[in-house]
CSV table of C-alpha atoms and ligand atoms in Angstrom, one decimal:
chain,number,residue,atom,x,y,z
A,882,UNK,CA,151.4,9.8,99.7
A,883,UNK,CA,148.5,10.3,101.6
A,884,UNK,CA,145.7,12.4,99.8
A,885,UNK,CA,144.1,14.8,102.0
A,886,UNK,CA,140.5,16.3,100.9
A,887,UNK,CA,141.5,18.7,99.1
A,888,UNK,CA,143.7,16.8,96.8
A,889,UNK,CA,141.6,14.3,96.4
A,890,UNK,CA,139.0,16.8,95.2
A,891,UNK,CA,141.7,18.1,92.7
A,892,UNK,CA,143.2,14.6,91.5
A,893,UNK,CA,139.8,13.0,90.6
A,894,UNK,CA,136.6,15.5,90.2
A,895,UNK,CA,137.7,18.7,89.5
A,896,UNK,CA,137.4,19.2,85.4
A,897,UNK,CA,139.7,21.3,83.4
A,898,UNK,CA,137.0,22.2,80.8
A,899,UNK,CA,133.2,22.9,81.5
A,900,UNK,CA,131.4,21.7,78.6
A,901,UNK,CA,128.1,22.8,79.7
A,902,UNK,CA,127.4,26.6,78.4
A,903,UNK,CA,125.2,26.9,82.0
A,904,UNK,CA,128.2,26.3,83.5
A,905,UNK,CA,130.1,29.9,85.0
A,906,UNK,CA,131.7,28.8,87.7
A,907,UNK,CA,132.5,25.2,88.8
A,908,UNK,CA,134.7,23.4,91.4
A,909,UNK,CA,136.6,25.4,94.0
A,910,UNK,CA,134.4,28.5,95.4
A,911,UNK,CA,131.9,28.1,98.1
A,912,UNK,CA,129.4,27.8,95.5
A,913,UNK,CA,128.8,26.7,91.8
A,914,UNK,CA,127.3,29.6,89.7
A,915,UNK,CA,124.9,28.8,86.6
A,916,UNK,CA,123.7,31.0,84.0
A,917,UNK,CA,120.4,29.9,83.2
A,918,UNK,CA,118.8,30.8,79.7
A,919,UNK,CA,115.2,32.9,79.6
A,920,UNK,CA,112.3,30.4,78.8
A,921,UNK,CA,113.2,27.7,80.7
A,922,UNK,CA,112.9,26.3,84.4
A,923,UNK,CA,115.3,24.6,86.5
A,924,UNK,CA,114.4,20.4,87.4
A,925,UNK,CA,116.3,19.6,90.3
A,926,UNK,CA,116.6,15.9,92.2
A,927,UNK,CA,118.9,14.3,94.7
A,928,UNK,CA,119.3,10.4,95.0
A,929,UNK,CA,121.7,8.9,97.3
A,930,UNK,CA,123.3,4.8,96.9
A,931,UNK,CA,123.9,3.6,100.5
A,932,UNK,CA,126.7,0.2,100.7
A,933,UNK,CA,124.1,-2.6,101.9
A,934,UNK,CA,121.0,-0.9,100.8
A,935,UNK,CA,121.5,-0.2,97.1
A,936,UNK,CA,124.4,-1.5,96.8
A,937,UNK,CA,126.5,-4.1,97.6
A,938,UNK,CA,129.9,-4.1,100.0
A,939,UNK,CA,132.9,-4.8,97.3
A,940,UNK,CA,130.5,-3.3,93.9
A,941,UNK,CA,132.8,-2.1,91.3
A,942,UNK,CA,133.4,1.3,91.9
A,943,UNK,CA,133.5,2.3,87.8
A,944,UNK,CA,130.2,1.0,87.4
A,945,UNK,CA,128.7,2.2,90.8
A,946,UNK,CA,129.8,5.5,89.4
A,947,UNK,CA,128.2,5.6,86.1
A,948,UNK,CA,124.7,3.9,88.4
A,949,UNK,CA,124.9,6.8,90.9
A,950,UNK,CA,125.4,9.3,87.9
A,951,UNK,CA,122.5,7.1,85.7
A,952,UNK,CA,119.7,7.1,88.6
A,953,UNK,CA,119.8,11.0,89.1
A,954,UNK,CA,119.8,11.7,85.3
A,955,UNK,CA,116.9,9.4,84.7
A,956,UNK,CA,114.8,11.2,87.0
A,957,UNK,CA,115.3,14.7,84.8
A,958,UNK,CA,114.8,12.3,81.7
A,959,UNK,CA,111.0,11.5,83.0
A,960,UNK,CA,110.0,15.2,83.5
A,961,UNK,CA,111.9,15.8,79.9
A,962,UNK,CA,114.6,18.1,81.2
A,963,UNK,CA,118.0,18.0,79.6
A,964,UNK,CA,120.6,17.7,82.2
A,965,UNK,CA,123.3,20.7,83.0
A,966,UNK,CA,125.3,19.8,85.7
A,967,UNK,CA,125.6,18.1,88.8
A,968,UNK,CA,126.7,17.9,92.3
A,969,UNK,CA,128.2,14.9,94.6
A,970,UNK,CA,128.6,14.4,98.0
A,971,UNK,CA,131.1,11.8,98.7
A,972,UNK,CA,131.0,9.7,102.3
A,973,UNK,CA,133.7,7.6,102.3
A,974,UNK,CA,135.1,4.9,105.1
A,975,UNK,CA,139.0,5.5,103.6
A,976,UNK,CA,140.7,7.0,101.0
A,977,UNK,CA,141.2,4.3,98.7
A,978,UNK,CA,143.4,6.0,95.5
A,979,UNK,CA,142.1,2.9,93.4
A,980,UNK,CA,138.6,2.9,94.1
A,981,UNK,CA,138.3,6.6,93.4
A,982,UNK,CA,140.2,6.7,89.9
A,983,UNK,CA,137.5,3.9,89.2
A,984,UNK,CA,134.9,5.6,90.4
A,985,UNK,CA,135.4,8.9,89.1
A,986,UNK,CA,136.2,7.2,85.6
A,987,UNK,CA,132.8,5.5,85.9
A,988,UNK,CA,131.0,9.1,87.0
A,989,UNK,CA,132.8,11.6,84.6
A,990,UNK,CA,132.4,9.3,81.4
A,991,UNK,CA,128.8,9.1,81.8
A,992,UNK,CA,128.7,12.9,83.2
A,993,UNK,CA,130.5,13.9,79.7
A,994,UNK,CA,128.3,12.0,77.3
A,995,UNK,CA,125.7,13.7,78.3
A,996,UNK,CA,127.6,17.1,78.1
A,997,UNK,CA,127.0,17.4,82.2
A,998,UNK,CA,129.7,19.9,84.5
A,999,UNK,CA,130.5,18.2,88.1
A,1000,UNK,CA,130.2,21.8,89.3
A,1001,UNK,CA,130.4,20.9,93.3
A,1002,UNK,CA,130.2,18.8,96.1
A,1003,UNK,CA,131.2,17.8,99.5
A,1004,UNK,CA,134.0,14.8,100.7
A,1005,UNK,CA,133.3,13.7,104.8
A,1006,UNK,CA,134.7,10.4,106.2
A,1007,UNK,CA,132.1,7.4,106.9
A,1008,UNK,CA,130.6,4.6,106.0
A,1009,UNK,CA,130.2,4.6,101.9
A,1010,UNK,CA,127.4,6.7,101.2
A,1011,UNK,CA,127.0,8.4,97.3
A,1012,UNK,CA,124.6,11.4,97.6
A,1013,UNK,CA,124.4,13.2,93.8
A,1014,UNK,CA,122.3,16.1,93.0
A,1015,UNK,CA,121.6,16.9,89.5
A,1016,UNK,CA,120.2,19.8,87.5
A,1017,UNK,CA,118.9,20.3,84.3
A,1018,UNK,CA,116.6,22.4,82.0
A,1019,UNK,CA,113.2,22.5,80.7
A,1020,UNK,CA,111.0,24.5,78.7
A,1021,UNK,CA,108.8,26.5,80.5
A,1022,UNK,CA,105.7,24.9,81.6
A,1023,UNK,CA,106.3,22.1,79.6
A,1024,UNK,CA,108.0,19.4,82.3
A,1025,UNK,CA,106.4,15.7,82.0
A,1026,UNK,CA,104.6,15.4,85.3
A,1027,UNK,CA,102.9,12.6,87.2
A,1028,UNK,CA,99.5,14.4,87.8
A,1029,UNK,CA,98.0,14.9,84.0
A,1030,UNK,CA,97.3,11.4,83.2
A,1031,UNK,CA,93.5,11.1,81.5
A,1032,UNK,CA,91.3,8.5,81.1
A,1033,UNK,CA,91.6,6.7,78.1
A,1034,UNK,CA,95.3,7.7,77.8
A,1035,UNK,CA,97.7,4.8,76.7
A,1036,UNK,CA,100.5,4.1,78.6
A,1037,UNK,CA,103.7,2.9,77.6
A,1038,UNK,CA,107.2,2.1,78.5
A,1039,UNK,CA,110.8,2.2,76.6
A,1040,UNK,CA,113.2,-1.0,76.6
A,1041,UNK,CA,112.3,-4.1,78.7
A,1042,UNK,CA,111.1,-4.9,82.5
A,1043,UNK,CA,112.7,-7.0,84.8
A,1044,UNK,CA,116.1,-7.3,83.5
A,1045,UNK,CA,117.7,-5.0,86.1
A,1046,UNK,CA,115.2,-7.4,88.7
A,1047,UNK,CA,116.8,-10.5,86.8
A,1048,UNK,CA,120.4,-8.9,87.8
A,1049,UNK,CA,119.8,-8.7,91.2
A,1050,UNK,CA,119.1,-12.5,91.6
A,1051,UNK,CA,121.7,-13.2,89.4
A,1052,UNK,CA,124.1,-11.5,92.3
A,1053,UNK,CA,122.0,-13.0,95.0
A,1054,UNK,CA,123.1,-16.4,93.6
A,1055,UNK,CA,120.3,-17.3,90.4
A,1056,UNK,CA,121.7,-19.3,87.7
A,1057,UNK,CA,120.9,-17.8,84.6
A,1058,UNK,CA,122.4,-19.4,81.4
A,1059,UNK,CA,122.1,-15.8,79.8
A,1060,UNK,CA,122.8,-13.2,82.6
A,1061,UNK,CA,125.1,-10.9,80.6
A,1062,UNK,CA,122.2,-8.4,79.7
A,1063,UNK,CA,120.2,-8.5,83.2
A,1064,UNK,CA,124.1,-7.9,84.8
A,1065,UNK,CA,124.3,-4.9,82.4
A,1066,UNK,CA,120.9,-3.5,83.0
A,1067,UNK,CA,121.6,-4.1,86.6
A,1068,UNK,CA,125.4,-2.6,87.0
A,1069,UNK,CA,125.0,0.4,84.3
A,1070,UNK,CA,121.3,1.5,83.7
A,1071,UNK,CA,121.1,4.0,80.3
A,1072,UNK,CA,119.1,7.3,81.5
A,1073,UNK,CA,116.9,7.6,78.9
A,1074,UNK,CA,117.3,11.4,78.3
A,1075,UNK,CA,116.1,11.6,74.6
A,1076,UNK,CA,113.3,10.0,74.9
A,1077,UNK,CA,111.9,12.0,77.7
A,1078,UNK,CA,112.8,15.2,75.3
A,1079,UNK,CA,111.4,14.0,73.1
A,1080,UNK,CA,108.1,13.2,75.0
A,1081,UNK,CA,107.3,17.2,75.8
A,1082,UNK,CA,104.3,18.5,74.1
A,1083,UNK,CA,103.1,14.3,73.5
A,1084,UNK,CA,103.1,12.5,76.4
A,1085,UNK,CA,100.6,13.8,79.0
A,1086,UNK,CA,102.3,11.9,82.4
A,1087,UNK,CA,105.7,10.5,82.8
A,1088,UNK,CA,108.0,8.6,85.6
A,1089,UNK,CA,111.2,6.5,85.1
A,1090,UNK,CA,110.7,3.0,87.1
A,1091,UNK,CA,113.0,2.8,89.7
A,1092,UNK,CA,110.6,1.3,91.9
A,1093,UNK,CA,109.1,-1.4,89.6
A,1094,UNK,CA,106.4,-0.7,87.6
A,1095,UNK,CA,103.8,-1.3,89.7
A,1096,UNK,CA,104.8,1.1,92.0
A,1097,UNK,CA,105.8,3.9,90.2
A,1098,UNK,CA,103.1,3.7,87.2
A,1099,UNK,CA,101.0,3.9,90.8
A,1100,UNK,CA,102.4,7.3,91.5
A,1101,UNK,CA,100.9,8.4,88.0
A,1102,UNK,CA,97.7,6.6,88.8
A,1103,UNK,CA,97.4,8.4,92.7
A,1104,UNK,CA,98.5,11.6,91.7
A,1105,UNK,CA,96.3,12.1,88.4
A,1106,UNK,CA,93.3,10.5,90.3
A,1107,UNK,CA,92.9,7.8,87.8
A,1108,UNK,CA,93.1,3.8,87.6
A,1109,UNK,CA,94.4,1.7,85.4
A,1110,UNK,CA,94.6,-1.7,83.1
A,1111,UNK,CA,97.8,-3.4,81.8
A,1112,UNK,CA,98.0,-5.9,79.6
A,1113,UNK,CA,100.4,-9.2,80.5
A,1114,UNK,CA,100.6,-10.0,76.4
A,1115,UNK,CA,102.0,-6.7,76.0
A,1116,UNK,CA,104.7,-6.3,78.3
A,1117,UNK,CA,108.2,-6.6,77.1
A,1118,UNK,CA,110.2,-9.2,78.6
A,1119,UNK,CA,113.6,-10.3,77.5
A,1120,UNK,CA,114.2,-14.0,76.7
A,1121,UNK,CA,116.1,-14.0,80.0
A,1122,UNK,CA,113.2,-12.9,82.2
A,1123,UNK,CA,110.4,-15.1,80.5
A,1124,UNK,CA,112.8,-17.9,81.0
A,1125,UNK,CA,113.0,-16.5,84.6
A,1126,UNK,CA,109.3,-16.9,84.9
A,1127,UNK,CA,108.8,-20.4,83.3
A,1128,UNK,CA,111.6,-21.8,86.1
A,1129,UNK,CA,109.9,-20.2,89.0
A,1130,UNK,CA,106.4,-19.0,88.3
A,1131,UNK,CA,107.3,-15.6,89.4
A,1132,UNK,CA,105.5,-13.4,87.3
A,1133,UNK,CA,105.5,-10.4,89.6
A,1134,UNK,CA,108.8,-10.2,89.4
A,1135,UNK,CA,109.1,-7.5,86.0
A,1136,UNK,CA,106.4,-5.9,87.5
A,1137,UNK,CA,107.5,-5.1,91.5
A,1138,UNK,CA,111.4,-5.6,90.8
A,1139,UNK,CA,113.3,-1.7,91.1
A,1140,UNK,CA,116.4,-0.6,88.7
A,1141,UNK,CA,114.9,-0.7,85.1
A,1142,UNK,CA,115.1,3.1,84.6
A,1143,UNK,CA,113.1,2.7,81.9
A,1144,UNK,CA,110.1,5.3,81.3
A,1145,UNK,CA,106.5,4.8,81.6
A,1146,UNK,CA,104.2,7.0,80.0
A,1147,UNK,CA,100.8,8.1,79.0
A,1148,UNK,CA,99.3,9.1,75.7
A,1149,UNK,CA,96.0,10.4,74.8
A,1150,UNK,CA,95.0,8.8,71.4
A,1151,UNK,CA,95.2,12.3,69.3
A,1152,UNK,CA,98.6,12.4,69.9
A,1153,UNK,CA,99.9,8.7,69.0
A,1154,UNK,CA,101.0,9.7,65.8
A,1155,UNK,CA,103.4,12.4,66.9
A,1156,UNK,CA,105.5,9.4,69.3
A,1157,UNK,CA,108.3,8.3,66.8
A,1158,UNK,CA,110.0,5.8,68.9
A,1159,UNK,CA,110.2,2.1,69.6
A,1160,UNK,CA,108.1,2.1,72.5
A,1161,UNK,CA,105.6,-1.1,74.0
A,1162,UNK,CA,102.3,-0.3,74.9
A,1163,UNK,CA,101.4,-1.8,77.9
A,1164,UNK,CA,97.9,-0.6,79.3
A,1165,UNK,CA,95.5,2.2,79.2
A,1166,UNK,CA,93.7,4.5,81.8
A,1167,UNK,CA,90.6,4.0,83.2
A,1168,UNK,CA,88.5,5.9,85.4
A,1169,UNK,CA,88.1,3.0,88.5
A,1170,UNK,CA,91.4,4.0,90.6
A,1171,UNK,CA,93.4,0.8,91.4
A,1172,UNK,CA,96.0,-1.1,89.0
A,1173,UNK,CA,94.8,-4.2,87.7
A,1174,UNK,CA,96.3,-7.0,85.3
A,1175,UNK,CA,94.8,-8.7,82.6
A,1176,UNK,CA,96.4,-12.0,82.0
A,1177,UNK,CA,95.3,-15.3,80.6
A,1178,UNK,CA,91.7,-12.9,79.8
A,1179,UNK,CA,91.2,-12.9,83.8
A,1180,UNK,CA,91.4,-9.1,85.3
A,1181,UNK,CA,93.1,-9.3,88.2
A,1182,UNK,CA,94.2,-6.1,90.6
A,1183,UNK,CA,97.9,-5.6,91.3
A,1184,UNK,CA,99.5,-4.6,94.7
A,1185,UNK,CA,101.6,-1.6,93.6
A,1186,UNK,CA,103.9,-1.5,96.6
A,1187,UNK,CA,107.4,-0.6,95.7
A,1188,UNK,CA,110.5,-1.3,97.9
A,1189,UNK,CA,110.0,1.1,101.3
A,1190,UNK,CA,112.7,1.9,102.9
A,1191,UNK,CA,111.8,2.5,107.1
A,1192,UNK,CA,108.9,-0.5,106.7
B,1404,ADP,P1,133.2,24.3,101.8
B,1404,ADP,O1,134.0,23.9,103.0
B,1404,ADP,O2,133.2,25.7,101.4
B,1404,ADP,O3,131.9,23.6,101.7
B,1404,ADP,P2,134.7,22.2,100.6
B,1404,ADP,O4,136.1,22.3,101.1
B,1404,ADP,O5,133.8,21.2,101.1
B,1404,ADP,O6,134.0,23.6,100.5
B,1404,ADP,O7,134.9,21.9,99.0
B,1404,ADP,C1,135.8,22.7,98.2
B,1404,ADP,C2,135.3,22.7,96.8
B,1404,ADP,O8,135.3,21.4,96.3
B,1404,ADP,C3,133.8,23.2,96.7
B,1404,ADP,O9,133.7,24.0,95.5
B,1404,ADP,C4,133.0,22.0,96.6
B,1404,ADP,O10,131.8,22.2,95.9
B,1404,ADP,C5,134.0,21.0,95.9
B,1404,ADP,N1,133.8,19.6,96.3
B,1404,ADP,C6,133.9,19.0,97.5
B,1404,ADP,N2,133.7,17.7,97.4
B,1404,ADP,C7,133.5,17.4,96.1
B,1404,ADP,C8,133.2,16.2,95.4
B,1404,ADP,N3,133.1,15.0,96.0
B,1404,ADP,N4,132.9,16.3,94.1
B,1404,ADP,C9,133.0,17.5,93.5
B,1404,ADP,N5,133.3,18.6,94.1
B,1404,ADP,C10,133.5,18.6,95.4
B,1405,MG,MG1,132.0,21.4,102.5
């Protein structure tokens, strides 16, 4: 049988049980209501997947669900908010009964590990287009910006870089003898939601790269008015990406390449000893603005264009 909108609302996203204790009222009004608790502040961000642009035509709807999901609660893991609930707006070409069990599977299980409501949305016909809007809490005052970077600050990063750039090429048609990670990084990204809590009141600038490193440690570097210095010796690159590098010579790659969803952060040396964590530092903050790489003992400056959109 055909499902119409509303049913197809009912059948895959609307939850019996809100686990979130923000949550008041969820699917099915006009609006979701939240409760929110005194002390705190409300992050809020919106990322949308487009088929062709960030993903591609035929992606596996349970792990394009737990992405979509992943990207949006990675951005409230770099300002150190801990995630309520979200919303999704749904633009589909059909209604395809298998695709969305899939998809929602993907979504939900994600959505319920990190004790987030689906409290809303909207459903249209057209091409595929995943829209999600997600909310979450932080103490007051205390959200991990991108301005607040000092001089002298450390910067570091959790996990690896360029795994999630190795996946790409692995679907674009690289032969990697070990590709099961980079596909993983690639397909289901891990938000990294307790680190950024645990990075309020120690780290003094944060951003998840989703635009390569370059790029988004550059947003840090613009908006604090600052420069820095990162070290090639020190990054963390998986066995897979080095090897990556040795076939083609592409050392930008880790550095420009989008989709890690790792964090980046600063540290100003008083407060080292209060990150518990098995983070890589990578570079520190200087006063000249630019980024720059030191590799091989030569210091060389580094483009930090991420992927644009309308150029
Ligand atoms: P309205 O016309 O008032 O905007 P809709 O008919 O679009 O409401 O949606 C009915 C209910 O279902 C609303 O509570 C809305 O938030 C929710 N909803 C619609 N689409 C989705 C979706 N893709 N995921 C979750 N909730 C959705
Ligand atoms: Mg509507």
């Amino acid at each position: 049988m055909a499902l119409t909108e509303f049913s197809l609302i009912q059948q895959y996203f609307a939850q019996q049980n809100h686990k979130n204790t923000s949550t008041c009222l969820g699917i099915g009004d006009d609006c979701a209501l939240l409760s929110l608790p005194a002390g705190y502040q409300l992050a809020i961000t919106t990322d949308t997947m487009v088929e062709g642009v960030h993903f591609f035509a035929g992606a596996d709807p349970a792990q394009l669900g737990h992405k979509l999901l992943a990207v949006n609660l990675s951005d409230l893991a770099s300002m150190g908010a801990r995630p309520v609930s979200v919303t999704l707006a749904l633009t589909l070409p059909t209604v395809d009964a298998k695709w969305l069990e899939a998809f929602s599977k993907g979504f939900l299980k994600l959505a319920e590990h990190y004790n987030v409501d689906l409290i809303g949305g909207d459903t249209t016909a057209g091409p595929l287009t995943l829209t999600v809007q997600a909310l979450g809490l932080v103490p007051e005052h205390k959200a991990l910006v991108r301005s607040t970077a000092k001089v002298g600050d450390l910067i570091y990063m959790t996990g690896a870089l360029g795994d999630a750039g190795l996946g790409l090429k692995i679907n674009l048609g690289y032969k990697c003898p070990q590709p099961d990670v980079a596909l993983q990084r690639f397909n289901t990204p891990d938000p990294q939601i307790a680190v950024g809590l645990s990075l309020i009141d120690v780290a003094s600038a944060c951003v998840d790269i989703s635009d390569g490193l370059a790029a988004d440690l550059g947003h840090i570097l613009g908006q604090s008015h600052v420069g820095a210095c990162l070290d090639w010796e020190c990054l963390p690159l998986s066995q897979a990406v080095q090897n990556y590098i040795d076939e083609t010579g592409d050392c930008l790659m880790p550095l420009t390449a989008g989709d890690d969803y790792e964090l980046c952060f600063t540290v100003s040396p008083d407060k080292i000893a209060q990150l518990h964590g098995n983070y890589t530092q990578i570079g520190i903050i200087e006063s000249t603005p630019g980024l720059r790489l030191r590799k091989d003992g030569v210091v060389q400056a580094l483009m930090s264009k991420g992927y644009e959109h309308f150029s």
